PDB file of C-alpha atoms in Angstrom:
ATOM      1  CA  ASP A   1      77.230 -45.804 -30.335  1.00  0.00           C
ATOM      2  CA  GLN A   2      73.675 -44.543 -30.778  1.00  0.00           C
ATOM      3  CA  GLN A   3      71.735 -47.582 -31.940  1.00  0.00           C
ATOM      4  CA  VAL A   4      68.431 -45.733 -31.600  1.00  0.00           C
ATOM      5  CA  LYS A   5      68.137 -42.257 -33.048  1.00  0.00           C
ATOM      6  CA  GLN A   6      65.528 -39.567 -32.802  1.00  0.00           C
ATOM      7  CA  ASN A   7      66.690 -36.800 -35.081  1.00  0.00           C
ATOM      8  CA  SER A   8      64.027 -34.249 -34.248  1.00  0.00           C
ATOM      9  CA  PRO A   9      64.612 -32.695 -30.826  1.00  0.00           C
ATOM     10  CA  SER A  10      61.261 -30.935 -30.861  1.00  0.00           C
ATOM     11  CA  LEU A  11      57.872 -30.881 -32.563  1.00  0.00           C
ATOM     12  CA  SER A  12      54.997 -28.434 -32.234  1.00  0.00           C
ATOM     13  CA  VAL A  13      51.456 -29.173 -33.424  1.00  0.00           C
ATOM     14  CA  GLN A  14      48.019 -27.667 -33.042  1.00  0.00           C
ATOM     15  CA  GLU A  15      45.451 -29.302 -30.804  1.00  0.00           C
ATOM     16  CA  GLY A  16      43.293 -31.737 -32.763  1.00  0.00           C
ATOM     17  CA  ARG A  17      45.883 -32.319 -35.475  1.00  0.00           C
ATOM     18  CA  ILE A  18      48.118 -35.345 -35.942  1.00  0.00           C
ATOM     19  CA  SER A  19      51.503 -35.611 -34.219  1.00  0.00           C
ATOM     20  CA  ILE A  20      54.093 -37.822 -35.911  1.00  0.00           C
ATOM     21  CA  LEU A  21      57.250 -38.694 -34.026  1.00  0.00           C
ATOM     22  CA  ASN A  22      60.010 -40.549 -35.820  1.00  0.00           C
ATOM     23  CA  CYS A  23      62.719 -42.954 -34.785  1.00  0.00           C
ATOM     24  CA  ASP A  24      65.495 -44.787 -36.635  1.00  0.00           C
ATOM     25  CA  TYR A  25      67.589 -47.709 -35.490  1.00  0.00           C
ATOM     26  CA  THR A  26      70.721 -49.439 -36.689  1.00  0.00           C
ATOM     27  CA  ASN A  27      70.594 -52.896 -35.100  1.00  0.00           C
ATOM     28  CA  SER A  28      68.540 -55.296 -37.222  1.00  0.00           C
ATOM     29  CA  MET A  29      68.459 -57.763 -34.315  1.00  0.00           C
ATOM     30  CA  PHE A  30      66.076 -55.619 -32.267  1.00  0.00           C
ATOM     31  CA  ASP A  31      62.840 -57.552 -31.782  1.00  0.00           C
ATOM     32  CA  TYR A  32      60.760 -55.141 -29.707  1.00  0.00           C
ATOM     33  CA  PHE A  33      60.266 -51.417 -30.011  1.00  0.00           C
ATOM     34  CA  LEU A  34      58.635 -49.209 -27.424  1.00  0.00           C
ATOM     35  CA  TRP A  35      57.607 -45.615 -26.919  1.00  0.00           C
ATOM     36  CA  TYR A  36      57.801 -43.916 -23.538  1.00  0.00           C
ATOM     37  CA  LYS A  37      56.443 -40.543 -22.494  1.00  0.00           C
ATOM     38  CA  LYS A  38      58.143 -38.318 -19.956  1.00  0.00           C
ATOM     39  CA  TYR A  39      56.754 -35.328 -18.071  1.00  0.00           C
ATOM     40  CA  PRO A  40      59.083 -32.899 -16.249  1.00  0.00           C
ATOM     41  CA  ALA A  41      60.420 -34.111 -12.886  1.00  0.00           C
ATOM     42  CA  GLU A  42      59.027 -37.613 -13.508  1.00  0.00           C
ATOM     43  CA  GLY A  43      60.462 -40.830 -14.863  1.00  0.00           C
ATOM     44  CA  PRO A  44      59.511 -42.053 -18.335  1.00  0.00           C
ATOM     45  CA  THR A  45      56.304 -44.088 -18.519  1.00  0.00           C
ATOM     46  CA  PHE A  46      55.472 -46.795 -21.027  1.00  0.00           C
ATOM     47  CA  LEU A  47      53.099 -45.797 -23.813  1.00  0.00           C
ATOM     48  CA  ILE A  48      52.952 -48.430 -26.541  1.00  0.00           C
ATOM     49  CA  SER A  49      55.068 -51.199 -28.030  1.00  0.00           C
ATOM     50  CA  ILE A  50      55.383 -53.216 -31.224  1.00  0.00           C
ATOM     51  CA  SER A  51      56.971 -56.541 -32.023  1.00  0.00           C
ATOM     52  CA  SER A  52      59.320 -56.781 -34.978  1.00  0.00           C
ATOM     53  CA  ILE A  53      56.977 -59.291 -36.605  1.00  0.00           C
ATOM     54  CA  LYS A  54      54.266 -56.646 -36.923  1.00  0.00           C
ATOM     55  CA  ASP A  55      54.096 -53.420 -38.859  1.00  0.00           C
ATOM     56  CA  LYS A  56      51.388 -51.633 -36.893  1.00  0.00           C
ATOM     57  CA  ASN A  57      50.008 -51.513 -33.382  1.00  0.00           C
ATOM     58  CA  GLU A  58      47.174 -49.278 -32.295  1.00  0.00           C
ATOM     59  CA  ASP A  59      45.995 -48.242 -28.835  1.00  0.00           C
ATOM     60  CA  GLY A  60      43.342 -45.570 -28.772  1.00  0.00           C
ATOM     61  CA  ARG A  61      44.763 -42.327 -30.113  1.00  0.00           C
ATOM     62  CA  PHE A  62      48.249 -43.818 -30.386  1.00  0.00           C
ATOM     63  CA  THR A  63      49.523 -45.907 -33.298  1.00  0.00           C
ATOM     64  CA  VAL A  64      53.040 -47.144 -33.856  1.00  0.00           C
ATOM     65  CA  PHE A  65      54.211 -48.092 -37.337  1.00  0.00           C
ATOM     66  CA  LEU A  66      57.282 -50.185 -38.030  1.00  0.00           C
ATOM     67  CA  ASN A  67      59.169 -50.320 -41.327  1.00  0.00           C
ATOM     68  CA  LYS A  68      61.822 -52.992 -40.876  1.00  0.00           C
ATOM     69  CA  SER A  69      63.398 -52.590 -44.295  1.00  0.00           C
ATOM     70  CA  ALA A  70      64.031 -48.925 -43.556  1.00  0.00           C
ATOM     71  CA  LYS A  71      64.820 -49.552 -39.871  1.00  0.00           C
ATOM     72  CA  HIS A  72      62.321 -46.866 -39.031  1.00  0.00           C
ATOM     73  CA  LEU A  73      59.373 -46.531 -36.716  1.00  0.00           C
ATOM     74  CA  SER A  74      56.960 -43.752 -36.016  1.00  0.00           C
ATOM     75  CA  LEU A  75      54.395 -42.842 -33.384  1.00  0.00           C
ATOM     76  CA  HIS A  76      51.167 -41.186 -34.522  1.00  0.00           C
ATOM     77  CA  ILE A  77      48.943 -39.364 -32.077  1.00  0.00           C
ATOM     78  CA  VAL A  78      45.480 -38.500 -33.390  1.00  0.00           C
ATOM     79  CA  PRO A  79      43.962 -36.207 -32.342  1.00  0.00           C
ATOM     80  CA  SER A  80      46.685 -34.461 -30.384  1.00  0.00           C
ATOM     81  CA  GLN A  81      45.724 -32.939 -27.038  1.00  0.00           C
ATOM     82  CA  PRO A  82      47.521 -30.380 -24.843  1.00  0.00           C
ATOM     83  CA  GLY A  83      48.036 -33.093 -22.227  1.00  0.00           C
ATOM     84  CA  ASP A  84      50.155 -34.987 -24.750  1.00  0.00           C
ATOM     85  CA  SER A  85      52.848 -32.314 -24.415  1.00  0.00           C
ATOM     86  CA  ALA A  86      55.879 -34.205 -23.099  1.00  0.00           C
ATOM     87  CA  VAL A  87      59.185 -35.707 -24.170  1.00  0.00           C
ATOM     88  CA  TYR A  88      58.753 -38.940 -26.129  1.00  0.00           C
ATOM     89  CA  PHE A  89      61.473 -41.565 -26.130  1.00  0.00           C
ATOM     90  CA  CYS A  90      61.811 -44.361 -28.630  1.00  0.00           C
ATOM     91  CA  ALA A  91      63.381 -47.566 -27.273  1.00  0.00           C
ATOM     92  CA  ALA A  92      64.421 -50.954 -28.642  1.00  0.00           C
ATOM     93  CA  SER A  93      65.543 -54.265 -27.228  1.00  0.00           C
ATOM     94  CA  TYR A  94      66.829 -57.621 -28.417  1.00  0.00           C
ATOM     95  CA  ASN A  95      65.781 -60.897 -26.845  1.00  0.00           C
ATOM     96  CA  ASN A  96      64.406 -58.974 -23.866  1.00  0.00           C
ATOM     97  CA  ASN A  97      67.864 -57.895 -22.863  1.00  0.00           C
ATOM     98  CA  ASP A  98      69.031 -54.341 -22.432  1.00  0.00           C
ATOM     99  CA  MET A  99      66.789 -51.499 -23.523  1.00  0.00           C
ATOM    100  CA  ARG A 100      68.334 -48.795 -25.737  1.00  0.00           C
ATOM    101  CA  PHE A 101      66.749 -45.365 -25.900  1.00  0.00           C
ATOM    102  CA  GLY A 102      66.880 -42.485 -28.324  1.00  0.00           C
ATOM    103  CA  ALA A 103      67.607 -38.900 -27.314  1.00  0.00           C
ATOM    104  CA  GLY A 104      63.919 -37.988 -27.146  1.00  0.00           C
ATOM    105  CA  THR A 105      61.596 -35.573 -28.968  1.00  0.00           C
ATOM    106  CA  ARG A 106      59.841 -32.801 -27.088  1.00  0.00           C
ATOM    107  CA  LEU A 107      56.241 -32.541 -28.291  1.00  0.00           C
ATOM    108  CA  THR A 108      54.280 -29.351 -27.688  1.00  0.00           C
ATOM    109  CA  VAL A 109      50.563 -29.384 -28.462  1.00  0.00           C
ATOM    110  CA  LYS A 110      49.171 -25.877 -28.666  1.00  0.00           C
ATOM    111  CA  PRO A 111      45.531 -25.197 -27.726  1.00  0.00           C
TER     112      PRO A 111
ATOM    113  CA  ASP B   1      53.192 -50.991  -4.758  1.00  0.00           C
ATOM    114  CA  ALA B   2      54.968 -47.636  -4.372  1.00  0.00           C
ATOM    115  CA  GLY B   3      56.821 -48.088  -7.626  1.00  0.00           C
ATOM    116  CA  VAL B   4      60.554 -47.701  -8.124  1.00  0.00           C
ATOM    117  CA  ILE B   5      61.959 -45.527  -5.347  1.00  0.00           C
ATOM    118  CA  GLN B   6      65.069 -43.431  -5.908  1.00  0.00           C
ATOM    119  CA  SER B   7      66.987 -41.283  -3.458  1.00  0.00           C
ATOM    120  CA  PRO B   8      68.058 -38.601  -3.186  1.00  0.00           C
ATOM    121  CA  ARG B   9      65.827 -36.700  -5.592  1.00  0.00           C
ATOM    122  CA  HIS B  10      68.344 -33.878  -5.775  1.00  0.00           C
ATOM    123  CA  GLU B  11      72.038 -33.822  -4.944  1.00  0.00           C
ATOM    124  CA  VAL B  12      74.396 -30.886  -5.186  1.00  0.00           C
ATOM    125  CA  THR B  13      78.030 -31.621  -4.459  1.00  0.00           C
ATOM    126  CA  GLU B  14      81.471 -30.318  -5.168  1.00  0.00           C
ATOM    127  CA  MET B  15      83.920 -31.768  -7.597  1.00  0.00           C
ATOM    128  CA  GLY B  16      85.937 -34.574  -6.088  1.00  0.00           C
ATOM    129  CA  GLN B  17      83.273 -35.677  -3.630  1.00  0.00           C
ATOM    130  CA  GLU B  18      81.772 -39.148  -3.559  1.00  0.00           C
ATOM    131  CA  VAL B  19      78.165 -39.467  -4.669  1.00  0.00           C
ATOM    132  CA  THR B  20      75.906 -42.436  -3.922  1.00  0.00           C
ATOM    133  CA  LEU B  21      72.531 -42.814  -5.602  1.00  0.00           C
ATOM    134  CA  ARG B  22      70.083 -45.388  -4.308  1.00  0.00           C
ATOM    135  CA  CYS B  23      67.284 -47.403  -5.848  1.00  0.00           C
ATOM    136  CA  LYS B  24      64.591 -49.713  -4.548  1.00  0.00           C
ATOM    137  CA  PRO B  25      62.988 -51.684  -7.400  1.00  0.00           C
ATOM    138  CA  ILE B  26      59.431 -52.941  -7.498  1.00  0.00           C
ATOM    139  CA  SER B  27      59.007 -56.030  -5.358  1.00  0.00           C
ATOM    140  CA  GLY B  28      59.147 -59.151  -7.520  1.00  0.00           C
ATOM    141  CA  HIS B  29      60.989 -57.493 -10.368  1.00  0.00           C
ATOM    142  CA  ASN B  30      64.185 -59.342 -11.180  1.00  0.00           C
ATOM    143  CA  SER B  31      65.913 -56.940 -13.559  1.00  0.00           C
ATOM    144  CA  LEU B  32      67.209 -53.498 -12.681  1.00  0.00           C
ATOM    145  CA  PHE B  33      68.622 -50.825 -14.965  1.00  0.00           C
ATOM    146  CA  TRP B  34      70.536 -47.581 -14.379  1.00  0.00           C
ATOM    147  CA  TYR B  35      70.239 -44.820 -16.987  1.00  0.00           C
ATOM    148  CA  ARG B  36      71.657 -41.319 -17.250  1.00  0.00           C
ATOM    149  CA  GLN B  37      69.768 -38.556 -19.033  1.00  0.00           C
ATOM    150  CA  THR B  38      71.623 -35.672 -20.630  1.00  0.00           C
ATOM    151  CA  MET B  39      70.546 -33.099 -23.186  1.00  0.00           C
ATOM    152  CA  MET B  40      73.055 -34.309 -25.731  1.00  0.00           C
ATOM    153  CA  ARG B  41      72.648 -38.071 -25.485  1.00  0.00           C
ATOM    154  CA  GLY B  42      69.183 -38.571 -24.084  1.00  0.00           C
ATOM    155  CA  LEU B  43      68.783 -41.732 -21.999  1.00  0.00           C
ATOM    156  CA  GLU B  44      72.050 -43.668 -21.834  1.00  0.00           C
ATOM    157  CA  LEU B  45      72.096 -47.183 -20.410  1.00  0.00           C
ATOM    158  CA  LEU B  46      74.828 -47.412 -17.798  1.00  0.00           C
ATOM    159  CA  ILE B  47      74.403 -50.926 -16.401  1.00  0.00           C
ATOM    160  CA  TYR B  48      71.741 -53.558 -15.837  1.00  0.00           C
ATOM    161  CA  PHE B  49      71.324 -56.470 -13.466  1.00  0.00           C
ATOM    162  CA  ASN B  50      69.387 -59.729 -13.757  1.00  0.00           C
ATOM    163  CA  ASN B  51      68.713 -61.506 -10.465  1.00  0.00           C
ATOM    164  CA  ASN B  52      71.178 -59.150  -8.735  1.00  0.00           C
ATOM    165  CA  VAL B  53      73.991 -60.070 -11.139  1.00  0.00           C
ATOM    166  CA  PRO B  54      75.495 -57.355 -13.371  1.00  0.00           C
ATOM    167  CA  ILE B  55      74.960 -58.402 -16.978  1.00  0.00           C
ATOM    168  CA  ASP B  56      76.253 -55.493 -19.026  1.00  0.00           C
ATOM    169  CA  ASP B  57      78.217 -52.560 -17.628  1.00  0.00           C
ATOM    170  CA  SER B  58      79.659 -51.410 -20.943  1.00  0.00           C
ATOM    171  CA  GLY B  59      77.768 -48.133 -20.611  1.00  0.00           C
ATOM    172  CA  MET B  60      79.508 -47.138 -17.401  1.00  0.00           C
ATOM    173  CA  PRO B  61      81.538 -44.135 -18.529  1.00  0.00           C
ATOM    174  CA  GLU B  62      84.672 -44.593 -16.445  1.00  0.00           C
ATOM    175  CA  ASP B  63      86.166 -46.401 -13.516  1.00  0.00           C
ATOM    176  CA  ARG B  64      84.870 -43.593 -11.347  1.00  0.00           C
ATOM    177  CA  PHE B  65      81.431 -45.154 -11.732  1.00  0.00           C
ATOM    178  CA  SER B  66      80.438 -48.332  -9.932  1.00  0.00           C
ATOM    179  CA  ALA B  67      77.115 -50.061  -9.269  1.00  0.00           C
ATOM    180  CA  LYS B  68      76.082 -52.782  -6.888  1.00  0.00           C
ATOM    181  CA  MET B  69      72.978 -54.801  -6.175  1.00  0.00           C
ATOM    182  CA  PRO B  70      73.536 -56.622  -2.874  1.00  0.00           C
ATOM    183  CA  ASN B  71      69.972 -57.985  -2.810  1.00  0.00           C
ATOM    184  CA  ALA B  72      66.777 -57.989  -4.819  1.00  0.00           C
ATOM    185  CA  SER B  73      65.414 -54.863  -3.170  1.00  0.00           C
ATOM    186  CA  PHE B  74      68.334 -52.445  -3.298  1.00  0.00           C
ATOM    187  CA  SER B  75      70.898 -51.071  -5.706  1.00  0.00           C
ATOM    188  CA  THR B  76      73.444 -48.254  -5.574  1.00  0.00           C
ATOM    189  CA  LEU B  77      75.257 -46.227  -8.195  1.00  0.00           C
ATOM    190  CA  LYS B  78      78.410 -44.608  -6.899  1.00  0.00           C
ATOM    191  CA  ILE B  79      80.583 -41.926  -8.464  1.00  0.00           C
ATOM    192  CA  GLN B  80      83.972 -41.374  -6.894  1.00  0.00           C
ATOM    193  CA  PRO B  81      85.393 -38.824  -7.441  1.00  0.00           C
ATOM    194  CA  SER B  82      82.614 -36.803  -9.027  1.00  0.00           C
ATOM    195  CA  GLU B  83      83.240 -34.275 -11.807  1.00  0.00           C
ATOM    196  CA  PRO B  84      81.102 -31.433 -13.222  1.00  0.00           C
ATOM    197  CA  ARG B  85      80.482 -33.431 -16.425  1.00  0.00           C
ATOM    198  CA  ASP B  86      78.694 -36.057 -14.334  1.00  0.00           C
ATOM    199  CA  SER B  87      75.865 -33.592 -13.770  1.00  0.00           C
ATOM    200  CA  ALA B  88      72.720 -35.223 -15.124  1.00  0.00           C
ATOM    201  CA  VAL B  89      69.514 -36.936 -14.081  1.00  0.00           C
ATOM    202  CA  TYR B  90      70.075 -40.568 -13.152  1.00  0.00           C
ATOM    203  CA  PHE B  91      67.169 -42.984 -13.507  1.00  0.00           C
ATOM    204  CA  CYS B  92      66.677 -46.421 -12.099  1.00  0.00           C
ATOM    205  CA  ALA B  93      64.173 -48.809 -13.704  1.00  0.00           C
ATOM    206  CA  SER B  94      63.020 -52.341 -13.017  1.00  0.00           C
ATOM    207  CA  THR B  95      61.114 -55.085 -14.813  1.00  0.00           C
ATOM    208  CA  ASP B  96      59.982 -58.669 -14.321  1.00  0.00           C
ATOM    209  CA  ARG B  97      61.514 -59.743 -17.600  1.00  0.00           C
ATOM    210  CA  PHE B  98      61.576 -63.397 -16.719  1.00  0.00           C
ATOM    211  CA  LEU B  99      57.935 -63.499 -15.767  1.00  0.00           C
ATOM    212  CA  VAL B 100      56.300 -62.053 -18.823  1.00  0.00           C
ATOM    213  CA  SER B 101      56.475 -62.607 -22.523  1.00  0.00           C
ATOM    214  CA  GLY B 102      56.365 -59.887 -25.090  1.00  0.00           C
ATOM    215  CA  ALA B 103      57.894 -56.482 -24.765  1.00  0.00           C
ATOM    216  CA  ASN B 104      60.199 -55.842 -21.827  1.00  0.00           C
ATOM    217  CA  VAL B 105      58.411 -52.883 -20.217  1.00  0.00           C
ATOM    218  CA  LEU B 106      60.516 -50.947 -17.739  1.00  0.00           C
ATOM    219  CA  THR B 107      59.067 -49.071 -14.788  1.00  0.00           C
ATOM    220  CA  PHE B 108      61.142 -46.010 -13.996  1.00  0.00           C
ATOM    221  CA  GLY B 109      61.747 -44.144 -10.790  1.00  0.00           C
ATOM    222  CA  ALA B 110      61.390 -40.376 -10.642  1.00  0.00           C
ATOM    223  CA  GLY B 111      65.134 -39.884 -11.034  1.00  0.00           C
ATOM    224  CA  SER B 112      67.981 -38.326  -9.050  1.00  0.00           C
ATOM    225  CA  ARG B 113      69.156 -34.962 -10.311  1.00  0.00           C
ATOM    226  CA  LEU B 114      72.885 -34.612  -9.685  1.00  0.00           C
ATOM    227  CA  THR B 115      74.733 -31.309  -9.888  1.00  0.00           C
ATOM    228  CA  VAL B 116      78.498 -31.329  -9.455  1.00  0.00           C
ATOM    229  CA  LEU B 117      79.982 -27.888  -8.958  1.00  0.00           C
TER     230      LEU B 117
END
């Protein structure tokens, strides 16, 4: 049962442009949402999070938007840089219990 | 801190053999998670422990899989007997979920790549 879904397996953008990665979830009880970034041969690393009581959280070039009514969140990267090329995982948890991940989206930022 | 330590980094074995993956969480972290990454399903939660106690093992695919956490600094994931479809990257992650408020941020190890021939 995939409670967290990332329907786009890959995304390619030009350096300097905006990257938008999308994520949908099915469990309305989730209270925290997180994005992780993963480089090859490494474990995922935490990028940014958002509480379910907010609709936006910004950290430098990274902004996460949450639309609870649509059960949808997105990660915006502006401007995109070649070093941002990685696999991005969306994750969600309820009451700080288990953490459910999506299948990931591979982002390629072209110079 | 050296982070979450997993071993082995790579394992190649033959079908039917026993496989044991090991994890050392970050000192002071009281929750530990095992995930499996595959192309089709991304990161699947297999099992997680709080204070060395298994809380949810509903993600463990079959009885061939078992996990233990005998103390706060060590956990194992065992597959016996292994099958080719078990080939994947297995990640261990830890967090100090009881010590912080807000989002439950996991720290991952580098993973163990398992190939079953």
